[in-house]
Short mmCIF file of C-alpha atoms in Angstrom, two decimals:
data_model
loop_
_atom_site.label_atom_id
_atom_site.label_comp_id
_atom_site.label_asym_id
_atom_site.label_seq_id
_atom_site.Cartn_x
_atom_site.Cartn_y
_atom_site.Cartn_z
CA UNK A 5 23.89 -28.64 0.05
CA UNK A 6 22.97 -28.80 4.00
CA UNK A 7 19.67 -30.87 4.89
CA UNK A 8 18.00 -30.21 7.88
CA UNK A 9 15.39 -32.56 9.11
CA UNK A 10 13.15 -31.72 11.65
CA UNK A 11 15.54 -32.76 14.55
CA UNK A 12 18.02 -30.44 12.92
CA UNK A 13 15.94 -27.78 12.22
CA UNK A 14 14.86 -27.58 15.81
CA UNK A 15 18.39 -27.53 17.24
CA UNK A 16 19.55 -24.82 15.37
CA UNK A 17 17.31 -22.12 15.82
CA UNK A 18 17.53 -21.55 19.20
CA UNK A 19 14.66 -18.82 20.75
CA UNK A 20 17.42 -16.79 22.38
CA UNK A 21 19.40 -16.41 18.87
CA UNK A 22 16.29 -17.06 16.94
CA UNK A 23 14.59 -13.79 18.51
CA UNK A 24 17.40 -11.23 17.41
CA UNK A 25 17.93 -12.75 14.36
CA UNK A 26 13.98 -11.86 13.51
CA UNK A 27 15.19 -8.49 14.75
CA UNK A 28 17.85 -8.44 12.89
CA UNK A 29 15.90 -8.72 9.70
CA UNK A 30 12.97 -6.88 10.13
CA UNK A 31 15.09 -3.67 11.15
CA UNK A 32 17.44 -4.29 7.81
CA UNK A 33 14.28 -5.35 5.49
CA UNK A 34 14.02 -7.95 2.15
CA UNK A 35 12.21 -8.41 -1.03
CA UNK A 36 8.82 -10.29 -0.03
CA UNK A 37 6.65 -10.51 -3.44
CA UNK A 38 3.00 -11.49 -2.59
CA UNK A 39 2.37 -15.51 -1.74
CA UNK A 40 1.42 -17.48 -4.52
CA UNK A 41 -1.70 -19.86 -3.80
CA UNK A 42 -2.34 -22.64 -6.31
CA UNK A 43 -5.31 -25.43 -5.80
CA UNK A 44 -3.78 -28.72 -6.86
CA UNK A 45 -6.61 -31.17 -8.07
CA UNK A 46 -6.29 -34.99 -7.11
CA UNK A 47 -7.90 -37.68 -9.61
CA UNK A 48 -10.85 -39.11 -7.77
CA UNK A 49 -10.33 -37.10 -4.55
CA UNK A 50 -10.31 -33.96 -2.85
CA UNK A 51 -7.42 -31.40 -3.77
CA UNK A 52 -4.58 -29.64 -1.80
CA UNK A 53 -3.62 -26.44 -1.60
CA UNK A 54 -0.09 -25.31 -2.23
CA UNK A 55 1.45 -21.68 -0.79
CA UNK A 56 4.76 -20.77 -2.36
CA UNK A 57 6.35 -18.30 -0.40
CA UNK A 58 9.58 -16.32 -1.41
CA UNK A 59 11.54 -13.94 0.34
CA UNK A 60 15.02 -12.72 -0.61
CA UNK A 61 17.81 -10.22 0.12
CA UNK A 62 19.73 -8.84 -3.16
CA UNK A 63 23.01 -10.51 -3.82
CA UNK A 64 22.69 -12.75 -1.06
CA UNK A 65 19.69 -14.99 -0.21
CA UNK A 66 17.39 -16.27 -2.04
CA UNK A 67 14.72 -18.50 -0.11
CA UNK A 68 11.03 -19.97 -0.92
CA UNK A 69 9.05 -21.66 1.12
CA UNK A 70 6.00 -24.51 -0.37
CA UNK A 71 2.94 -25.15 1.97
CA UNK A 72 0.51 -28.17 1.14
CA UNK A 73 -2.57 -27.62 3.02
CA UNK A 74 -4.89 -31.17 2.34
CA UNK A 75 -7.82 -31.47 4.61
CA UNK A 76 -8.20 -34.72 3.76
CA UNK A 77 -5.45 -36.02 5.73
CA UNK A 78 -7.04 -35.96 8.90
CA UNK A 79 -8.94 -39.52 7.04
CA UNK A 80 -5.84 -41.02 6.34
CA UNK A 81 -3.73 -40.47 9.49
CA UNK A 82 -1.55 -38.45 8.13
CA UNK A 83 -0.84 -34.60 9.20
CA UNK A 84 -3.09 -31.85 7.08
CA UNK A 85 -0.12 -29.59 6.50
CA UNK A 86 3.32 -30.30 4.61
CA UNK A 87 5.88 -27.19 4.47
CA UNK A 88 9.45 -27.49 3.10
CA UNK A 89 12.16 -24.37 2.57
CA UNK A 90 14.78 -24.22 0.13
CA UNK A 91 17.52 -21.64 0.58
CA UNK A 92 19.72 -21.14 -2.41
CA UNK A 93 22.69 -18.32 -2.71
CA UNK A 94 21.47 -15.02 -4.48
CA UNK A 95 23.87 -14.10 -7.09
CA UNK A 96 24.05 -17.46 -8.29
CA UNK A 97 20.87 -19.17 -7.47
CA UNK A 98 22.49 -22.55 -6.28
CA UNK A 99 20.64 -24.53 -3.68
CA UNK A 100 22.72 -24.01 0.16
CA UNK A 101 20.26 -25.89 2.45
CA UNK A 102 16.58 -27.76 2.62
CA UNK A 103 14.86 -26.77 6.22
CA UNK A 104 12.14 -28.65 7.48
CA UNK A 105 9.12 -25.99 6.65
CA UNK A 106 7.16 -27.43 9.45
CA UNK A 107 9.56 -27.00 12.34
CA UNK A 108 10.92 -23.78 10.93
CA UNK A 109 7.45 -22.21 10.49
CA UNK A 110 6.89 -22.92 14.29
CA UNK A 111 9.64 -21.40 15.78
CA UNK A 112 9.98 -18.31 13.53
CA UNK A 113 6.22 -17.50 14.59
CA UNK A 114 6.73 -18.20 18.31
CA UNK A 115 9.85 -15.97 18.04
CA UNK A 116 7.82 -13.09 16.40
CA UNK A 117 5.47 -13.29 19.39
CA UNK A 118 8.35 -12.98 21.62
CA UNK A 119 10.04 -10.04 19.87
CA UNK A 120 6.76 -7.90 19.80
CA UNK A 121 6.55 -8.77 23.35
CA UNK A 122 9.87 -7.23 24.01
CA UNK A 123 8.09 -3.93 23.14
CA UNK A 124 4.83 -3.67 24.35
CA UNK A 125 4.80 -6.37 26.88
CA UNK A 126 4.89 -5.09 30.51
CA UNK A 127 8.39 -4.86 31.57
CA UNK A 128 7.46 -6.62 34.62
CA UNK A 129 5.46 -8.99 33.00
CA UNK A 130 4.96 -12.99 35.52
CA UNK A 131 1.99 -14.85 34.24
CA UNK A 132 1.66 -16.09 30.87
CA UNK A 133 -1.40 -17.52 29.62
CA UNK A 134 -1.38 -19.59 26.63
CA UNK A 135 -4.75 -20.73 24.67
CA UNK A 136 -4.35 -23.17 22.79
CA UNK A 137 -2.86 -26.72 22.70
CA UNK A 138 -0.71 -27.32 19.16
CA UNK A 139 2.46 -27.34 17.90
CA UNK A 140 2.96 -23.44 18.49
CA UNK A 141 0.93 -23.30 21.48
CA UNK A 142 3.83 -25.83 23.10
CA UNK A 143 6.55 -22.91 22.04
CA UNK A 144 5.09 -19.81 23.22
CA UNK A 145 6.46 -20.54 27.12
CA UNK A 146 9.80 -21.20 25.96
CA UNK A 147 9.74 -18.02 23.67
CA UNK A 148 8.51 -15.85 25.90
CA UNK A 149 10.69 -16.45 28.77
CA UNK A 150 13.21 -15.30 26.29
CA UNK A 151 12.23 -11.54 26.79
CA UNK A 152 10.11 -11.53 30.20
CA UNK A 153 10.79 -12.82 33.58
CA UNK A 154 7.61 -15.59 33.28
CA UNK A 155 7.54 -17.36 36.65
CA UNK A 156 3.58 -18.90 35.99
CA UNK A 157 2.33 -20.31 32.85
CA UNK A 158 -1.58 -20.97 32.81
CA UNK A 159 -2.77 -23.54 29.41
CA UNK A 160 -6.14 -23.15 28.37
CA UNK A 161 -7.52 -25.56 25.44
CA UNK A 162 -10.89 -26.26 24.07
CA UNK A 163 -10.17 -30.01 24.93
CA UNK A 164 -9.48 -30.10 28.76
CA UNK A 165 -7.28 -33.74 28.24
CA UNK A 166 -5.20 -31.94 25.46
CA UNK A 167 -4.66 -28.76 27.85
CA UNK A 168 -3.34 -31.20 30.80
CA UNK A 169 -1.44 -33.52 28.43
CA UNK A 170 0.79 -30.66 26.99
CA UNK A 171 0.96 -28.70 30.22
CA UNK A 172 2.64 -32.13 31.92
CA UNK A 173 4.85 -32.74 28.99
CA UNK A 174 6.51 -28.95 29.32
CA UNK A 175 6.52 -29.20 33.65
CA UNK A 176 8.73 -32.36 32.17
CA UNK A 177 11.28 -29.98 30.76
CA UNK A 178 11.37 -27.94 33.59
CA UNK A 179 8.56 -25.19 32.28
CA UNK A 180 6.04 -24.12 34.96
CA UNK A 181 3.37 -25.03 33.39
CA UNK A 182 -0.04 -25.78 34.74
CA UNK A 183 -3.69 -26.34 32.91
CA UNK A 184 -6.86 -24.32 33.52
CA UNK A 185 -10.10 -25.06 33.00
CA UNK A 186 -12.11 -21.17 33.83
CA UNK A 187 -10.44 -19.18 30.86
CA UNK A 188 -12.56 -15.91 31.98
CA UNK A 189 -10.81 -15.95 35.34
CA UNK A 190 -7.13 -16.98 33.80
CA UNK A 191 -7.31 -14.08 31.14
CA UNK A 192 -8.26 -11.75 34.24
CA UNK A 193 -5.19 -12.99 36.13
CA UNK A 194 -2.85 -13.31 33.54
CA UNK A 195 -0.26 -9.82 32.08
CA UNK A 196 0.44 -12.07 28.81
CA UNK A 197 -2.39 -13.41 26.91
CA UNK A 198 -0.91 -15.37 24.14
CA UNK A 199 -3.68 -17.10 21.73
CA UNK A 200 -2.80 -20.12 18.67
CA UNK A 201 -5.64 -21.74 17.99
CA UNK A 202 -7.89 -22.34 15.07
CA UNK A 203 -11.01 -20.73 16.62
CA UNK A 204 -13.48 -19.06 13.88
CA UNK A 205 -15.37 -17.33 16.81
CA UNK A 206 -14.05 -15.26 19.25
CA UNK A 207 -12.97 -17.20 22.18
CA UNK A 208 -11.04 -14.22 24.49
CA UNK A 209 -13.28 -11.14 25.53
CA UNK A 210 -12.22 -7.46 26.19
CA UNK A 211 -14.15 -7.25 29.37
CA UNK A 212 -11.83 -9.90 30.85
CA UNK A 213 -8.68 -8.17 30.33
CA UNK A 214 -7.26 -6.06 32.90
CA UNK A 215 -5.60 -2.68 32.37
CA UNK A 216 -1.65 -3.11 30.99
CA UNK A 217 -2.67 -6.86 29.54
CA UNK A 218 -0.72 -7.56 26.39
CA UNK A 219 -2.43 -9.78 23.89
CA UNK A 220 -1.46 -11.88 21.60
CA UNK A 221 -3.29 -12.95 18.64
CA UNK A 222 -1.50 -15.72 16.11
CA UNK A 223 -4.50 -17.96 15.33
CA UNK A 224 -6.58 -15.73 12.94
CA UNK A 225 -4.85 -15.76 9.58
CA UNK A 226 -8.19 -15.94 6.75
CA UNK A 227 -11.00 -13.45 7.35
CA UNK A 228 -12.96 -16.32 8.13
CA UNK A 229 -11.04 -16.91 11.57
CA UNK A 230 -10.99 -14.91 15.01
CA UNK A 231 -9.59 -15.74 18.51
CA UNK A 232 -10.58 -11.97 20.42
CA UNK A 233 -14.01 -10.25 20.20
CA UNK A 234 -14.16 -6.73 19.29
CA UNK A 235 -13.69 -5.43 22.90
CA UNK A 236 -10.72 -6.60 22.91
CA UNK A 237 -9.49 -3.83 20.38
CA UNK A 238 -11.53 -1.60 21.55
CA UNK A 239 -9.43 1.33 23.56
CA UNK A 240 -6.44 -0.76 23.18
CA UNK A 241 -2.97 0.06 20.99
CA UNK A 242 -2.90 -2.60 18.47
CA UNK A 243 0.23 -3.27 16.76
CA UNK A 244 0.99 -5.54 13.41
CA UNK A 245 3.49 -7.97 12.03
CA UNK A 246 2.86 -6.55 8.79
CA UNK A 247 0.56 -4.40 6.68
CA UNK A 248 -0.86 -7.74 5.00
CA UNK A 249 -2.22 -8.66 8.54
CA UNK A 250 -5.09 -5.79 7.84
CA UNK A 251 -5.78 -7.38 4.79
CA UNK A 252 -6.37 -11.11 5.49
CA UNK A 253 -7.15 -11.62 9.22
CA UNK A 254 -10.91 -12.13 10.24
CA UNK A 255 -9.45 -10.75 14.04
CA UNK A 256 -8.76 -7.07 11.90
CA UNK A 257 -11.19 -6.97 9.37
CA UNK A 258 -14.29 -7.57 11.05
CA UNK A 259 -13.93 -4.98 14.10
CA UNK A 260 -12.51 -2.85 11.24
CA UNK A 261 -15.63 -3.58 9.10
CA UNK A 262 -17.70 -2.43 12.42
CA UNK A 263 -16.20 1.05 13.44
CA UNK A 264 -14.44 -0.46 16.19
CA UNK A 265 -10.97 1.10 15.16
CA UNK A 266 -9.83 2.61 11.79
CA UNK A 267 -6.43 1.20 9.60
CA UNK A 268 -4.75 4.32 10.51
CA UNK A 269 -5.28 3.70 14.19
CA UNK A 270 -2.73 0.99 14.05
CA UNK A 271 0.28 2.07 15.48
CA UNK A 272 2.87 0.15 13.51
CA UNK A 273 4.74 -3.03 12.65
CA UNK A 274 7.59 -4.97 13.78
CA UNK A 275 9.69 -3.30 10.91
CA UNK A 276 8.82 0.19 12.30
CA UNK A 277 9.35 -1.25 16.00
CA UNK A 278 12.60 -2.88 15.29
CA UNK A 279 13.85 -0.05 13.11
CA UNK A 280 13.48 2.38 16.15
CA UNK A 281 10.58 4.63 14.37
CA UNK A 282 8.00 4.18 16.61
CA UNK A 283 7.88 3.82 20.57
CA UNK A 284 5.53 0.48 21.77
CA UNK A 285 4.23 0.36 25.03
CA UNK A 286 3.77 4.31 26.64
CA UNK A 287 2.55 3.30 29.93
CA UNK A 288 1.96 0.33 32.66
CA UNK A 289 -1.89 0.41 32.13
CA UNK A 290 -2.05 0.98 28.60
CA UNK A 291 -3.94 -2.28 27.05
CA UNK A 292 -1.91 -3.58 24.17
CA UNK A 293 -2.85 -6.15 20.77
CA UNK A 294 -0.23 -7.96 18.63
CA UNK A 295 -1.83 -9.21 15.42
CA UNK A 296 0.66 -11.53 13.39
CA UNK A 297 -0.31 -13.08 10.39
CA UNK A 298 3.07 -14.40 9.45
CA UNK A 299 5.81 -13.31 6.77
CA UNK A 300 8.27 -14.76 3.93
CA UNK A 301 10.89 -12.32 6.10
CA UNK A 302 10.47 -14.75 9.27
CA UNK A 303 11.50 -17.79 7.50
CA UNK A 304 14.37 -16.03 5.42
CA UNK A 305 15.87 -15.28 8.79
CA UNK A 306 15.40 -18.75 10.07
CA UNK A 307 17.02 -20.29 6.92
CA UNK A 308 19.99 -17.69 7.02
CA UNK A 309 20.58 -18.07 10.97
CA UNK A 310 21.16 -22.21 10.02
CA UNK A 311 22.95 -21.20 7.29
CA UNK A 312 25.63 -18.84 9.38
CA UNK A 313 25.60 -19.57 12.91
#
């Protein structure tokens, strides 16, 4: 059995063979039961909770991934989220590899970013703006430039010292990168708005978009969350990772809940996209929203990309 740590993990799943392998995937389809979510009590403190996610194509892979989510971290130093993946063969259920879940969760939902992008980002899309700071916000350049010609990368965070810290530490490998601190004015200037944050208000508004923006929403993923405000959907083709993305994303189901758009206005999903059934963007000013909410599918790729190179 392989084990990848997260040093491994990183260096194997490459965004430019990372990207079509996501493809790959989604156009060729798995098994992806509903996540389990279990609260796990802790004697004399607060309690965790753990996702099991698995994912699996007939006869060949079998995969499951385990999220601990403990809040209470944050008060002992230590990080609030734990994921691990185990990838076994499926005919015979033996164990092939253990993937750091962290690292692999990253990079599979950067990469699905990118590969909507391929389709309803402008063709001739420059200027990326990034909001957001963490561990996928540091990605999304890298990814992007995968499947667009980026030459400018704007970095907007809540925290101006975070924005600036992580915008140096990509110009340092070579990424042009710089920090803003008016996020009205870099949304208006930007053709790639690309949000992963944790924001539980709407931070980006419609009426700062410009005509033929693409945006990018990864952050909202309870109904409690939401990075865009309603204009933001409003007139615009919005686009899906998955069906389950109208069912448990705050950014969706409020709007929804409003009149803003209706389910069926949705135009499809990155199966439908990478199967060929649909068309994505129609026209250089045509507004366009990615909601992703993340899938078992995504890390069943990553696992089977390390697992045959």
């Amino acid at each position: 059995m392989k084990i990848f740590d997260a040093d491994a993990t990183r260096a194997a799943l490459p965004f430019e063979h990372l990207i079509p392998a996501l493809r790959e995937r989604f156009a060729q389809g798995c098994v992806v039961p509903p996540r389990h979510v279990h609260e796990v009590p802790v004697p004399g403190g607060e309690p965790f909770t753990s996702l099991i996610m698995p994912a699996w194509v007939p006869g060949r892979y079998y995969g499951v991934k385990t999220i601990n989510i403990a809040p209470g971290n944050a008060a002992r130093g230590l990080p609030g989220l734990h994921a691990s993946y185990l990838l076994c063969d499926g005919s015979t259920g033996a164990p092939l590899a253990v993937i750091d879940g962290d690292v692999l969760t990253h990079r599979r939902t950067a990469a699905a970013s990118a590969l909507a992008a391929q389709w309803l980002a402008p063709e001739d899309a420059k200027h990326l703006l990034v909001v957001g700071a963490g561990q996928i916000a540091r990605l999304l350049p890298e990814a992007y430039r995968c499947v667009r010609g980026i030459e400018q990368v704007s970095l907007w965070a809540r925290d101006p010292g975070k924005a600036q810290a992580l915008a140096e530490a990509l110009r340092a490998q070579g990424l042009p990168v710089a920090a803003v601190t008016d996020l009205q004015a870099a949304c208006a200037a930007a053709d790639i708005v690309s949000c992963a944050t944790l924001a539980t208000e709407p931070i980006v508004h419609g009426a700062w978009l410009r005509p033929g923006t693409h945006l990018d929403l990864i952050g909202s993923f309870t109904p409690a969350m939401r990075e865009a405000d309603d204009d933001c959907f409003a007139g615009a083709s919005i686009w899906v990772d998955t069906e389950e993305a109208l069912q448990k994303s705050g950014e969706l189901l409020e709007p929804m809940g409003r009149g803003v758009f209706r389910h069926e206005d949705v135009r499809g999903t990155l199966e439908m996209l990478s199967r060929g059934e649909v068309p994505g963007r129609t026209s250089a000013g045509e507004r366009t929203v990615f909601k992703s909410v993340g899938t078992g599918l995504e890390d069943l790729a990553g696992a089977v990309l390390m697992q045959e190179p």
